[in-house]
Tab-separated table of N, CA and C in Angstrom:
chain	number	residue	atom	x	y	z
A	155	MET	N	117.618	123.766	111.733
A	155	MET	CA	118.874	123.223	112.196
A	155	MET	C	119.188	121.971	111.402
A	156	ARG	N	120.434	121.605	111.389
A	156	ARG	CA	120.891	120.393	110.718
A	156	ARG	C	121.123	119.323	111.781
A	157	VAL	N	120.635	118.108	111.497
A	157	VAL	CA	120.837	116.973	112.388
A	157	VAL	C	121.532	115.876	111.582
A	158	THR	N	122.675	115.436	112.106
A	158	THR	CA	123.409	114.336	111.488
A	158	THR	C	123.501	113.219	112.511
A	159	PHE	N	123.042	112.046	112.127
A	159	PHE	CA	123.066	110.905	113.032
A	159	PHE	C	123.186	109.639	112.203
A	160	THR	N	123.478	108.532	112.874
A	160	THR	CA	123.601	107.250	112.190
A	160	THR	C	122.324	106.466	112.428
A	161	VAL	N	121.679	106.075	111.340
A	161	VAL	CA	120.427	105.325	111.412
A	161	VAL	C	120.638	103.970	110.752
A	162	ASN	N	120.473	102.927	111.541
A	162	ASN	CA	120.632	101.566	111.026
A	162	ASN	C	121.961	101.382	110.309
A	163	GLY	N	123.017	101.980	110.885
A	163	GLY	CA	124.360	101.831	110.353
A	163	GLY	C	124.731	102.779	109.224
A	164	ARG	N	123.819	103.666	108.846
A	164	ARG	CA	124.078	104.595	107.741
A	164	ARG	C	123.961	106.033	108.228
A	165	GLU	N	124.957	106.853	107.928
A	165	GLU	CA	124.890	108.256	108.348
A	165	GLU	C	123.824	108.994	107.553
A	166	GLU	N	123.025	109.756	108.272
A	166	GLU	CA	121.965	110.568	107.664
A	166	GLU	C	122.143	112.021	108.113
A	167	THR	N	121.951	112.940	107.200
A	167	THR	CA	121.943	114.361	107.529
A	167	THR	C	120.614	114.927	107.075
A	168	VAL	N	119.930	115.591	108.001
A	168	VAL	CA	118.624	116.175	107.705
A	168	VAL	C	118.715	117.660	107.983
A	169	ASP	N	118.414	118.456	106.978
A	169	ASP	CA	118.435	119.918	107.120
A	169	ASP	C	117.042	120.456	107.379
A	170	GLY	N	116.968	121.636	107.968
A	170	GLY	CA	115.697	122.309	108.175
A	170	GLY	C	114.850	121.724	109.288
A	171	VAL	N	115.470	121.031	110.217
A	171	VAL	CA	114.725	120.459	111.348
A	171	VAL	C	114.386	121.590	112.312
A	172	TRP	N	113.130	121.702	112.669
A	172	TRP	CA	112.748	122.743	113.628
A	172	TRP	C	112.836	122.204	115.046
A	173	GLU	N	112.955	123.085	116.003
A	173	GLU	CA	113.234	122.706	117.390
A	173	GLU	C	112.246	121.717	117.979
A	174	GLY	N	110.983	121.809	117.632
A	174	GLY	CA	109.975	120.932	118.219
A	174	GLY	C	109.748	119.634	117.479
A	175	GLU	N	110.514	119.383	116.444
A	175	GLU	CA	110.318	118.185	115.630
A	175	GLU	C	110.827	116.952	116.367
A	176	SER	N	110.013	115.905	116.378
A	176	SER	CA	110.408	114.686	117.093
A	176	SER	C	111.299	113.803	116.227
A	177	LEU	N	112.056	112.963	116.904
A	177	LEU	CA	112.855	111.965	116.203
A	177	LEU	C	111.941	111.070	115.369
A	178	LEU	N	110.775	110.724	115.906
A	178	LEU	CA	109.814	109.907	115.171
A	178	LEU	C	109.452	110.553	113.838
A	179	TYR	N	109.125	111.834	113.862
A	179	TYR	CA	108.753	112.538	112.636
A	179	TYR	C	109.911	112.516	111.631
A	180	VAL	N	111.107	112.794	112.107
A	180	VAL	CA	112.268	112.819	111.211
A	180	VAL	C	112.506	111.437	110.603
A	181	LEU	N	112.412	110.397	111.412
A	181	LEU	CA	112.618	109.041	110.893
A	181	LEU	C	111.581	108.689	109.832
A	182	ARG	N	110.321	108.970	110.115
A	182	ARG	CA	109.240	108.593	109.196
A	182	ARG	C	109.179	109.479	107.960
A	183	GLU	N	109.175	110.783	108.171
A	183	GLU	CA	108.874	111.721	107.081
A	183	GLU	C	110.094	112.252	106.344
A	184	ARG	N	111.224	112.302	106.996
A	184	ARG	CA	112.400	112.882	106.347
A	184	ARG	C	113.435	111.838	105.939
A	185	VAL	N	113.533	110.757	106.711
A	185	VAL	CA	114.496	109.711	106.386
A	185	VAL	C	113.827	108.577	105.601
A	186	GLY	N	112.503	108.484	105.677
A	186	GLY	CA	111.777	107.473	104.898
A	186	GLY	C	111.730	106.099	105.535
A	187	LEU	N	111.722	106.056	106.864
A	187	LEU	CA	111.620	104.787	107.583
A	187	LEU	C	110.300	104.761	108.348
A	188	PRO	N	109.248	104.253	107.731
A	188	PRO	CA	107.917	104.316	108.340
A	188	PRO	C	107.607	103.201	109.328
A	189	GLY	N	108.570	102.352	109.653
A	189	GLY	CA	108.303	101.234	110.559
A	189	GLY	C	107.787	101.672	111.916
A	190	SER	N	108.451	102.613	112.547
A	190	SER	CA	108.010	103.123	113.848
A	190	SER	C	106.727	103.910	113.640
A	191	LYS	N	105.747	103.641	114.480
A	191	LYS	CA	104.421	104.230	114.261
A	191	LYS	C	104.141	105.421	115.162
A	192	ASN	N	103.345	106.347	114.653
A	192	ASN	CA	102.917	107.527	115.388
A	192	ASN	C	101.497	107.274	115.883
A	193	ALA	N	101.381	106.977	117.161
A	193	ALA	CA	100.063	106.661	117.708
A	193	ALA	C	99.629	107.685	118.750
A	194	CYS	N	100.333	107.772	119.859
A	194	CYS	CA	99.841	108.614	120.961
A	194	CYS	C	100.559	109.954	121.076
A	195	GLU	N	101.774	110.061	120.573
A	195	GLU	CA	102.600	111.264	120.684
A	195	GLU	C	102.826	111.698	122.132
A	196	GLN	N	102.686	110.749	123.070
A	196	GLN	CA	102.872	111.063	124.491
A	196	GLN	C	103.749	110.040	125.201
A	197	GLY	N	104.310	109.091	124.472
A	197	GLY	CA	105.158	108.075	125.077
A	197	GLY	C	104.411	107.042	125.891
A	198	GLU	N	103.122	106.906	125.640
A	198	GLU	CA	102.293	105.992	126.425
A	198	GLU	C	102.068	104.639	125.765
A	199	CYS	N	102.192	104.555	124.442
A	199	CYS	CA	101.800	103.318	123.752
A	199	CYS	C	102.967	102.454	123.311
A	200	GLY	N	104.149	103.030	123.124
A	200	GLY	CA	105.321	102.259	122.724
A	200	GLY	C	105.433	101.942	121.242
A	201	SER	N	104.484	102.371	120.432
A	201	SER	CA	104.504	102.047	118.999
A	201	SER	C	105.686	102.657	118.254
A	202	CYS	N	106.271	103.678	118.838
A	202	CYS	CA	107.370	104.384	118.180
A	202	CYS	C	108.736	104.012	118.747
A	203	THR	N	108.820	102.931	119.506
A	203	THR	CA	110.072	102.569	120.172
A	203	THR	C	111.185	102.269	119.170
A	204	VAL	N	112.328	102.908	119.395
A	204	VAL	CA	113.557	102.677	118.630
A	204	VAL	C	114.705	102.619	119.633
A	205	TYR	N	115.845	102.148	119.181
A	205	TYR	CA	117.057	102.222	119.998
A	205	TYR	C	117.714	103.584	119.772
A	206	LEU	N	118.135	104.231	120.825
A	206	LEU	CA	118.953	105.438	120.751
A	206	LEU	C	120.208	105.130	121.552
A	207	ASP	N	121.337	105.043	120.857
A	207	ASP	CA	122.595	104.626	121.483
A	207	ASP	C	122.427	103.337	122.271
A	208	GLY	N	121.670	102.393	121.707
A	208	GLY	CA	121.513	101.075	122.301
A	208	GLY	C	120.446	100.949	123.362
A	209	THR	N	119.737	102.030	123.669
A	209	THR	CA	118.691	102.014	124.685
A	209	THR	C	117.335	102.251	124.031
A	210	PRO	N	116.337	101.407	124.308
A	210	PRO	CA	115.007	101.659	123.739
A	210	PRO	C	114.402	102.955	124.282
A	211	VAL	N	113.876	103.768	123.374
A	211	VAL	CA	113.217	105.026	123.743
A	211	VAL	C	111.957	105.193	122.904
A	212	CYS	N	111.034	105.968	123.423
A	212	CYS	CA	109.861	106.365	122.626
A	212	CYS	C	110.297	107.548	121.775
A	213	SER	N	110.412	107.327	120.483
A	213	SER	CA	110.954	108.363	119.602
A	213	SER	C	110.042	109.567	119.471
A	214	CYS	N	108.774	109.429	119.870
A	214	CYS	CA	107.873	110.591	119.830
A	214	CYS	C	108.233	111.600	120.923
A	215	LEU	N	108.971	111.166	121.946
A	215	LEU	CA	109.345	112.046	123.055
A	215	LEU	C	110.755	112.612	122.923
A	216	VAL	N	111.500	112.158	121.919
A	216	VAL	CA	112.866	112.612	121.733
A	216	VAL	C	112.868	113.708	120.674
A	217	ALA	N	113.364	114.880	121.042
A	217	ALA	CA	113.512	115.944	120.050
A	217	ALA	C	114.573	115.503	119.048
A	218	ALA	N	114.329	115.734	117.780
A	218	ALA	CA	115.250	115.282	116.735
A	218	ALA	C	116.661	115.791	116.981
A	219	GLY	N	116.791	117.011	117.463
A	219	GLY	CA	118.112	117.577	117.738
A	219	GLY	C	118.893	116.791	118.770
A	220	GLN	N	118.199	116.088	119.654
A	220	GLN	CA	118.874	115.269	120.660
A	220	GLN	C	119.560	114.060	120.043
A	221	ALA	N	119.194	113.699	118.840
A	221	ALA	CA	119.800	112.552	118.167
A	221	ALA	C	121.062	112.934	117.394
A	222	ASP	N	121.371	114.217	117.329
A	222	ASP	CA	122.537	114.673	116.583
A	222	ASP	C	123.800	113.985	117.107
A	223	GLY	N	124.541	113.350	116.200
A	223	GLY	CA	125.777	112.676	116.553
A	223	GLY	C	125.600	111.324	117.227
A	224	ARG	N	124.391	110.823	117.254
A	224	ARG	CA	124.108	109.579	117.974
A	224	ARG	C	123.715	108.454	117.028
A	225	GLN	N	123.542	107.261	117.592
A	225	GLN	CA	123.184	106.054	116.851
A	225	GLN	C	121.706	105.737	117.069
A	226	VAL	N	120.970	105.544	115.992
A	226	VAL	CA	119.559	105.158	116.066
A	226	VAL	C	119.401	103.839	115.312
A	227	ARG	N	118.659	102.936	115.915
A	227	ARG	CA	118.336	101.679	115.239
A	227	ARG	C	116.839	101.480	115.316
A	228	THR	N	116.226	101.319	114.163
A	228	THR	CA	114.774	101.163	114.065
A	228	THR	C	114.428	99.702	113.817
A	229	VAL	N	113.147	99.404	113.786
A	229	VAL	CA	112.712	98.037	113.498
A	229	VAL	C	113.231	97.586	112.138
A	230	GLU	N	113.343	98.494	111.189
A	230	GLU	CA	113.876	98.138	109.873
A	230	GLU	C	115.336	97.707	109.977
A	231	GLY	N	116.061	98.269	110.935
A	231	GLY	CA	117.477	97.969	111.104
A	231	GLY	C	117.770	96.692	111.859
A	232	LEU	N	116.746	96.027	112.372
A	232	LEU	CA	116.971	94.753	113.056
A	232	LEU	C	117.244	93.635	112.063
A	233	ALA	N	116.611	93.702	110.905
A	233	ALA	CA	116.815	92.684	109.869
A	233	ALA	C	118.231	92.812	109.318
A	234	ASP	N	118.772	91.704	108.857
A	234	ASP	CA	120.088	91.676	108.239
A	234	ASP	C	119.854	91.619	106.730
A	235	GLY	N	119.753	92.785	106.133
A	235	GLY	CA	119.395	92.847	104.718
A	235	GLY	C	117.978	92.341	104.540
A	236	ALA	N	117.823	91.308	103.731
A	236	ALA	CA	116.496	90.743	103.489
A	236	ALA	C	116.137	89.665	104.512
A	237	ARG	N	117.076	89.294	105.380
A	237	ARG	CA	116.841	88.242	106.379
A	237	ARG	C	116.318	88.859	107.671
A	238	LEU	N	115.150	88.394	108.096
A	238	LEU	CA	114.534	88.924	109.307
A	238	LEU	C	115.338	88.588	110.555
A	239	ASP	N	115.258	89.461	111.539
A	239	ASP	CA	115.800	89.177	112.860
A	239	ASP	C	114.960	88.058	113.471
A	240	PRO	N	115.543	87.217	114.323
A	240	PRO	CA	114.776	86.138	114.948
A	240	PRO	C	113.527	86.607	115.696
A	241	VAL	N	113.552	87.791	116.277
A	241	VAL	CA	112.355	88.298	116.959
A	241	VAL	C	111.269	88.608	115.933
A	242	GLN	N	111.627	89.246	114.843
A	242	GLN	CA	110.659	89.528	113.787
A	242	GLN	C	110.075	88.226	113.252
A	243	GLU	N	110.948	87.263	113.030
A	243	GLU	CA	110.510	85.976	112.502
A	243	GLU	C	109.539	85.284	113.462
A	244	ALA	N	109.849	85.319	114.751
A	244	ALA	CA	108.988	84.677	115.749
A	244	ALA	C	107.618	85.342	115.795
A	245	PHE	N	107.566	86.656	115.647
A	245	PHE	CA	106.277	87.353	115.636
A	245	PHE	C	105.431	86.867	114.465
A	246	VAL	N	106.053	86.672	113.320
A	246	VAL	CA	105.321	86.176	112.154
A	246	VAL	C	104.846	84.749	112.402
A	247	GLU	N	105.752	83.892	112.843
A	247	GLU	CA	105.428	82.477	113.044
A	247	GLU	C	104.340	82.262	114.087
A	248	CYS	N	104.340	83.070	115.127
A	248	CYS	CA	103.371	82.888	116.222
A	248	CYS	C	102.059	83.631	115.991
A	249	GLY	N	101.954	84.358	114.902
A	249	GLY	CA	100.729	85.112	114.644
A	249	GLY	C	100.567	86.286	115.589
A	250	ALA	N	101.684	86.859	116.029
A	250	ALA	CA	101.643	87.978	116.970
A	250	ALA	C	101.441	89.310	116.264
A	251	VAL	N	101.163	89.250	114.984
A	251	VAL	CA	100.964	90.456	114.182
A	251	VAL	C	99.515	90.465	113.708
A	252	GLN	N	98.777	91.481	114.064
A	252	GLN	CA	97.423	91.589	113.536
A	252	GLN	C	97.346	92.858	112.701
A	253	CYS	N	96.929	93.960	113.268
A	253	CYS	CA	96.869	95.168	112.448
A	253	CYS	C	98.269	95.697	112.156
A	254	GLY	N	99.231	95.371	113.018
A	254	GLY	CA	100.619	95.752	112.786
A	254	GLY	C	101.033	97.082	113.362
A	255	PHE	N	100.109	97.829	113.921
A	255	PHE	CA	100.454	99.166	114.378
A	255	PHE	C	101.385	99.147	115.589
A	256	CYS	N	101.162	98.261	116.522
A	256	CYS	CA	101.993	98.187	117.723
A	256	CYS	C	103.244	97.346	117.514
A	257	THR	N	103.259	96.537	116.475
A	257	THR	CA	104.280	95.526	116.271
A	257	THR	C	105.714	96.067	116.267
A	258	PRO	N	106.019	97.150	115.566
A	258	PRO	CA	107.414	97.611	115.551
A	258	PRO	C	107.959	97.906	116.946
A	259	GLY	N	107.185	98.589	117.763
A	259	GLY	CA	107.637	98.899	119.111
A	259	GLY	C	107.781	97.672	119.976
A	260	LEU	N	106.844	96.745	119.849
A	260	LEU	CA	106.925	95.494	120.601
A	260	LEU	C	108.164	94.701	120.199
A	261	ILE	N	108.461	94.664	118.921
A	261	ILE	CA	109.627	93.919	118.443
A	261	ILE	C	110.916	94.541	118.965
A	262	VAL	N	111.033	95.850	118.890
A	262	VAL	CA	112.248	96.505	119.395
A	262	VAL	C	112.400	96.249	120.894
A	263	GLN	N	111.311	96.378	121.637
A	263	GLN	CA	111.373	96.166	123.079
A	263	GLN	C	111.697	94.709	123.417
A	264	ALA	N	111.099	93.755	122.686
A	264	ALA	CA	111.394	92.339	122.897
A	264	ALA	C	112.845	92.031	122.535
A	265	HIS	N	113.321	92.614	121.461
A	265	HIS	CA	114.711	92.443	121.043
A	265	HIS	C	115.649	92.917	122.147
A	266	ALA	N	115.366	94.074	122.719
A	266	ALA	CA	116.197	94.619	123.801
A	266	ALA	C	116.186	93.691	125.017
A	267	LEU	N	115.021	93.158	125.351
A	267	LEU	CA	114.916	92.236	126.484
A	267	LEU	C	115.788	91.008	126.261
A	268	ILE	N	115.675	90.400	125.090
A	268	ILE	CA	116.410	89.169	124.804
A	268	ILE	C	117.919	89.431	124.749
A	269	GLU	N	118.313	90.631	124.378
A	269	GLU	CA	119.729	90.981	124.413
A	269	GLU	C	120.239	91.055	125.859
A	270	ARG	N	119.381	91.482	126.780
A	270	ARG	CA	119.749	91.610	128.208
A	270	ARG	C	119.612	90.303	128.973
A	271	VAL	N	118.546	89.551	128.680
A	271	VAL	CA	118.204	88.342	129.437
A	271	VAL	C	117.992	87.209	128.439
A	272	ALA	N	118.900	86.250	128.449
A	272	ALA	CA	118.849	85.178	127.449
A	272	ALA	C	117.570	84.352	127.525
A	273	ARG	N	117.117	84.044	128.721
A	273	ARG	CA	115.918	83.223	128.911
A	273	ARG	C	114.970	83.961	129.851
A	274	PRO	N	114.280	84.984	129.371
A	274	PRO	CA	113.412	85.752	130.266
A	274	PRO	C	112.207	84.944	130.742
A	275	SER	N	111.837	85.161	131.988
A	275	SER	CA	110.628	84.540	132.533
A	275	SER	C	109.414	85.277	131.973
A	276	ASP	N	108.246	84.704	132.158
A	276	ASP	CA	107.030	85.391	131.718
A	276	ASP	C	106.887	86.733	132.423
A	277	ALA	N	107.238	86.788	133.700
A	277	ALA	CA	107.153	88.053	134.438
A	277	ALA	C	108.104	89.093	133.841
A	278	GLU	N	109.299	88.677	133.453
A	278	GLU	CA	110.259	89.607	132.839
A	278	GLU	C	109.765	90.080	131.472
A	279	ILE	N	109.158	89.179	130.712
A	279	ILE	CA	108.622	89.562	129.402
A	279	ILE	C	107.498	90.580	129.596
A	280	ARG	N	106.584	90.296	130.500
A	280	ARG	CA	105.465	91.208	130.751
A	280	ARG	C	105.955	92.573	131.215
A	281	GLU	N	106.948	92.580	132.085
A	281	GLU	CA	107.504	93.846	132.578
A	281	GLU	C	108.152	94.631	131.441
A	282	ALA	N	108.940	93.944	130.609
A	282	ALA	CA	109.623	94.611	129.503
A	282	ALA	C	108.647	95.210	128.498
A	283	LEU	N	107.508	94.533	128.298
A	283	LEU	CA	106.538	94.994	127.304
A	283	LEU	C	105.418	95.838	127.903
A	284	ALA	N	105.513	96.135	129.190
A	284	ALA	CA	104.437	96.861	129.877
A	284	ALA	C	104.151	98.236	129.273
A	285	GLY	N	105.129	98.857	128.658
A	285	GLY	CA	104.924	100.172	128.060
A	285	GLY	C	104.458	100.125	126.622
A	286	ASN	N	104.143	98.946	126.122
A	286	ASN	CA	103.684	98.788	124.746
A	286	ASN	C	102.248	98.284	124.751
A	287	LEU	N	101.380	99.040	124.118
A	287	LEU	CA	99.960	98.693	124.097
A	287	LEU	C	99.566	98.061	122.764
A	288	CYS	N	98.717	97.035	122.846
A	288	CYS	CA	98.158	96.380	121.663
A	288	CYS	C	96.662	96.237	121.887
A	289	ARG	N	95.888	96.664	120.910
A	289	ARG	CA	94.435	96.566	121.038
A	289	ARG	C	93.857	95.347	120.331
A	290	CYS	N	94.681	94.579	119.623
A	290	CYS	CA	94.150	93.491	118.801
A	290	CYS	C	94.376	92.089	119.350
A	291	THR	N	95.571	91.801	119.857
A	291	THR	CA	95.961	90.408	120.047
A	291	THR	C	95.605	89.779	121.380
A	292	GLY	N	95.417	90.554	122.412
A	292	GLY	CA	95.233	89.954	123.722
A	292	GLY	C	96.552	89.521	124.326
A	293	TYR	N	97.652	89.778	123.684
A	293	TYR	CA	99.022	89.604	124.159
A	293	TYR	C	99.549	88.178	124.197
A	294	GLU	N	98.725	87.152	124.244
A	294	GLU	CA	99.259	85.793	124.406
A	294	GLU	C	100.175	85.400	123.251
A	295	LYS	N	99.794	85.739	122.029
A	295	LYS	CA	100.646	85.394	120.893
A	295	LYS	C	101.937	86.211	120.894
A	296	ILE	N	101.869	87.417	121.435
A	296	ILE	CA	103.072	88.242	121.571
A	296	ILE	C	104.023	87.568	122.558
A	297	LEU	N	103.484	87.119	123.690
A	297	LEU	CA	104.302	86.419	124.683
A	297	LEU	C	104.894	85.146	124.077
A	298	ASP	N	104.094	84.407	123.306
A	298	ASP	CA	104.585	83.201	122.633
A	298	ASP	C	105.763	83.537	121.713
A	299	ALA	N	105.645	84.634	120.993
A	299	ALA	CA	106.702	85.030	120.059
A	299	ALA	C	107.994	85.367	120.796
A	300	VAL	N	107.889	86.074	121.905
A	300	VAL	CA	109.086	86.427	122.665
A	300	VAL	C	109.719	85.171	123.253
A	301	ARG	N	108.893	84.281	123.769
A	301	ARG	CA	109.412	83.011	124.304
A	301	ARG	C	110.152	82.233	123.214
A	302	LEU	N	109.549	82.145	122.021
A	302	LEU	CA	110.152	81.406	120.915
A	302	LEU	C	111.485	82.025	120.498
A	303	ALA	N	111.513	83.329	120.331
A	303	ALA	CA	112.750	84.011	119.920
A	303	ALA	C	113.840	83.821	120.967
A	304	ALA	N	113.485	83.931	122.234
A	304	ALA	CA	114.474	83.758	123.311
A	304	ALA	C	114.995	82.322	123.345
A	305	ALA	N	114.100	81.365	123.206
A	305	ALA	CA	114.510	79.959	123.230
A	305	ALA	C	115.449	79.649	122.068
A	306	ARG	N	115.137	80.149	120.899
A	306	ARG	CA	115.996	79.911	119.742
A	306	ARG	C	117.367	80.561	119.925
A	307	LYS	N	117.361	81.778	120.435
A	307	LYS	CA	118.637	82.459	120.638
A	307	LYS	C	119.464	81.732	121.688
A	308	ALA	N	118.840	81.339	122.799
A	308	ALA	CA	119.550	80.643	123.875
A	308	ALA	C	120.118	79.306	123.401
A	309	ALA	N	119.395	78.645	122.520
A	309	ALA	CA	119.833	77.343	122.009
A	309	ALA	C	120.827	77.482	120.855
A	310	GLY	N	120.994	78.714	120.371
A	310	GLY	CA	121.889	78.924	119.235
A	310	GLY	C	121.364	78.338	117.952
A	311	ARG	N	120.042	78.104	117.915
A	311	ARG	CA	119.424	77.510	116.726
A	311	ARG	C	119.239	78.554	115.645
A	312	PRO	N	119.511	78.181	114.422
A	312	PRO	CA	119.231	79.108	113.332
A	312	PRO	C	117.724	79.264	113.153
A	313	THR	N	117.354	80.363	112.579
A	313	THR	CA	115.939	80.609	112.314
A	313	THR	C	115.580	80.039	110.956
A	314	ALA	N	114.327	80.134	110.609
A	314	ALA	CA	113.861	79.586	109.339
A	314	ALA	C	114.333	80.407	108.148
A	315	GLY	N	114.877	81.594	108.412
A	315	GLY	CA	115.440	82.395	107.337
A	315	GLY	C	114.419	83.118	106.487
A	316	ARG	N	113.333	83.552	107.088
A	316	ARG	CA	112.347	84.321	106.337
A	316	ARG	C	113.001	85.586	105.806
A	317	THR	N	112.465	86.066	104.711
A	317	THR	CA	112.999	87.288	104.140
A	317	THR	C	111.993	88.407	104.266
A	318	ALA	N	112.515	89.620	104.176
A	318	ALA	CA	111.678	90.808	104.316
A	318	ALA	C	110.686	90.892	103.168
A	319	GLY	N	109.733	91.749	103.322
A	319	GLY	CA	108.614	91.941	102.388
A	319	GLY	C	107.455	92.309	103.269
A	320	ARG	N	106.500	91.432	103.421
A	320	ARG	CA	105.444	91.610	104.414
A	320	ARG	C	105.959	90.979	105.694
A	321	THR	N	106.648	91.789	106.484
A	321	THR	CA	107.356	91.261	107.638
A	321	THR	C	106.874	91.875	108.923
A	322	ALA	N	107.175	91.202	109.994
A	322	ALA	CA	106.802	91.699	111.316
A	322	ALA	C	107.474	93.028	111.575
A	323	GLY	N	106.686	94.036	111.810
A	323	GLY	CA	107.204	95.348	112.119
A	323	GLY	C	107.386	96.227	110.917
A	324	GLN	N	107.213	95.668	109.736
A	324	GLN	CA	107.408	96.462	108.539
A	324	GLN	C	106.140	96.576	107.718
A	325	GLY	N	105.089	95.872	108.088
A	325	GLY	CA	103.799	96.003	107.404
A	325	GLY	C	103.825	95.566	105.969
A	326	THR	N	103.181	96.323	105.132
A	326	THR	CA	103.117	96.001	103.709
A	326	THR	C	104.433	96.347	103.035
A	327	PRO	N	104.663	95.929	101.796
A	327	PRO	CA	105.932	96.224	101.137
A	327	PRO	C	106.306	97.701	101.181
A	328	GLY	N	105.355	98.602	101.244
A	328	GLY	CA	105.665	100.032	101.340
A	328	GLY	C	106.041	100.458	102.742
A	329	GLY	N	105.967	99.562	103.722
A	329	GLY	CA	106.396	99.857	105.065
A	329	GLY	C	105.293	100.225	106.025
A	330	GLU	N	104.096	100.408	105.551
A	330	GLU	CA	102.999	100.805	106.417
A	330	GLU	C	102.217	99.602	106.884
A	331	ALA	N	101.656	99.705	108.042
A	331	ALA	CA	100.808	98.637	108.565
A	331	ALA	C	99.516	98.573	107.759
A	332	ALA	N	98.981	97.399	107.660
A	332	ALA	CA	97.713	97.245	106.954
A	332	ALA	C	96.606	97.937	107.727
A	333	GLY	N	95.597	98.385	107.027
A	333	GLY	CA	94.418	98.939	107.701
A	333	GLY	C	94.408	100.361	107.861
């Protein structure tokens, strides 16, 4: 089947998609956006979280055909060209990135939270990130990063203006997480 959808503001058409193919697979292997990670394939870890029509979803649970005619935004699409999104920047600054495997999903979920709640409480942050698992950080630096990004956004403060490359949620220059 053919699937046509908008990914990070750009229309994409993918031919030969089979019925059981996930949106995650299509994004990574057919569209060339490896930011979202394939970890559990059961929607339990959150590593594959992307926006689908503005709502965070586990892309491993979405059949690619369900994205036909819809809007998808990945962790790569949060950055404004080479300029990182404030959430991505905060993850880098706070050291909330270790192996990087969970980072893309955490960033998308944190971004969605901050869009909904300008100054989230710690309880709101924990609730929003409850579906995202990290085996490396112990979460405190992740919480620090979300707090920092929210505070900067609420204050209307500009960010430090980091540029993409080895960025939060994008791993190494080739897009893969280290390790």
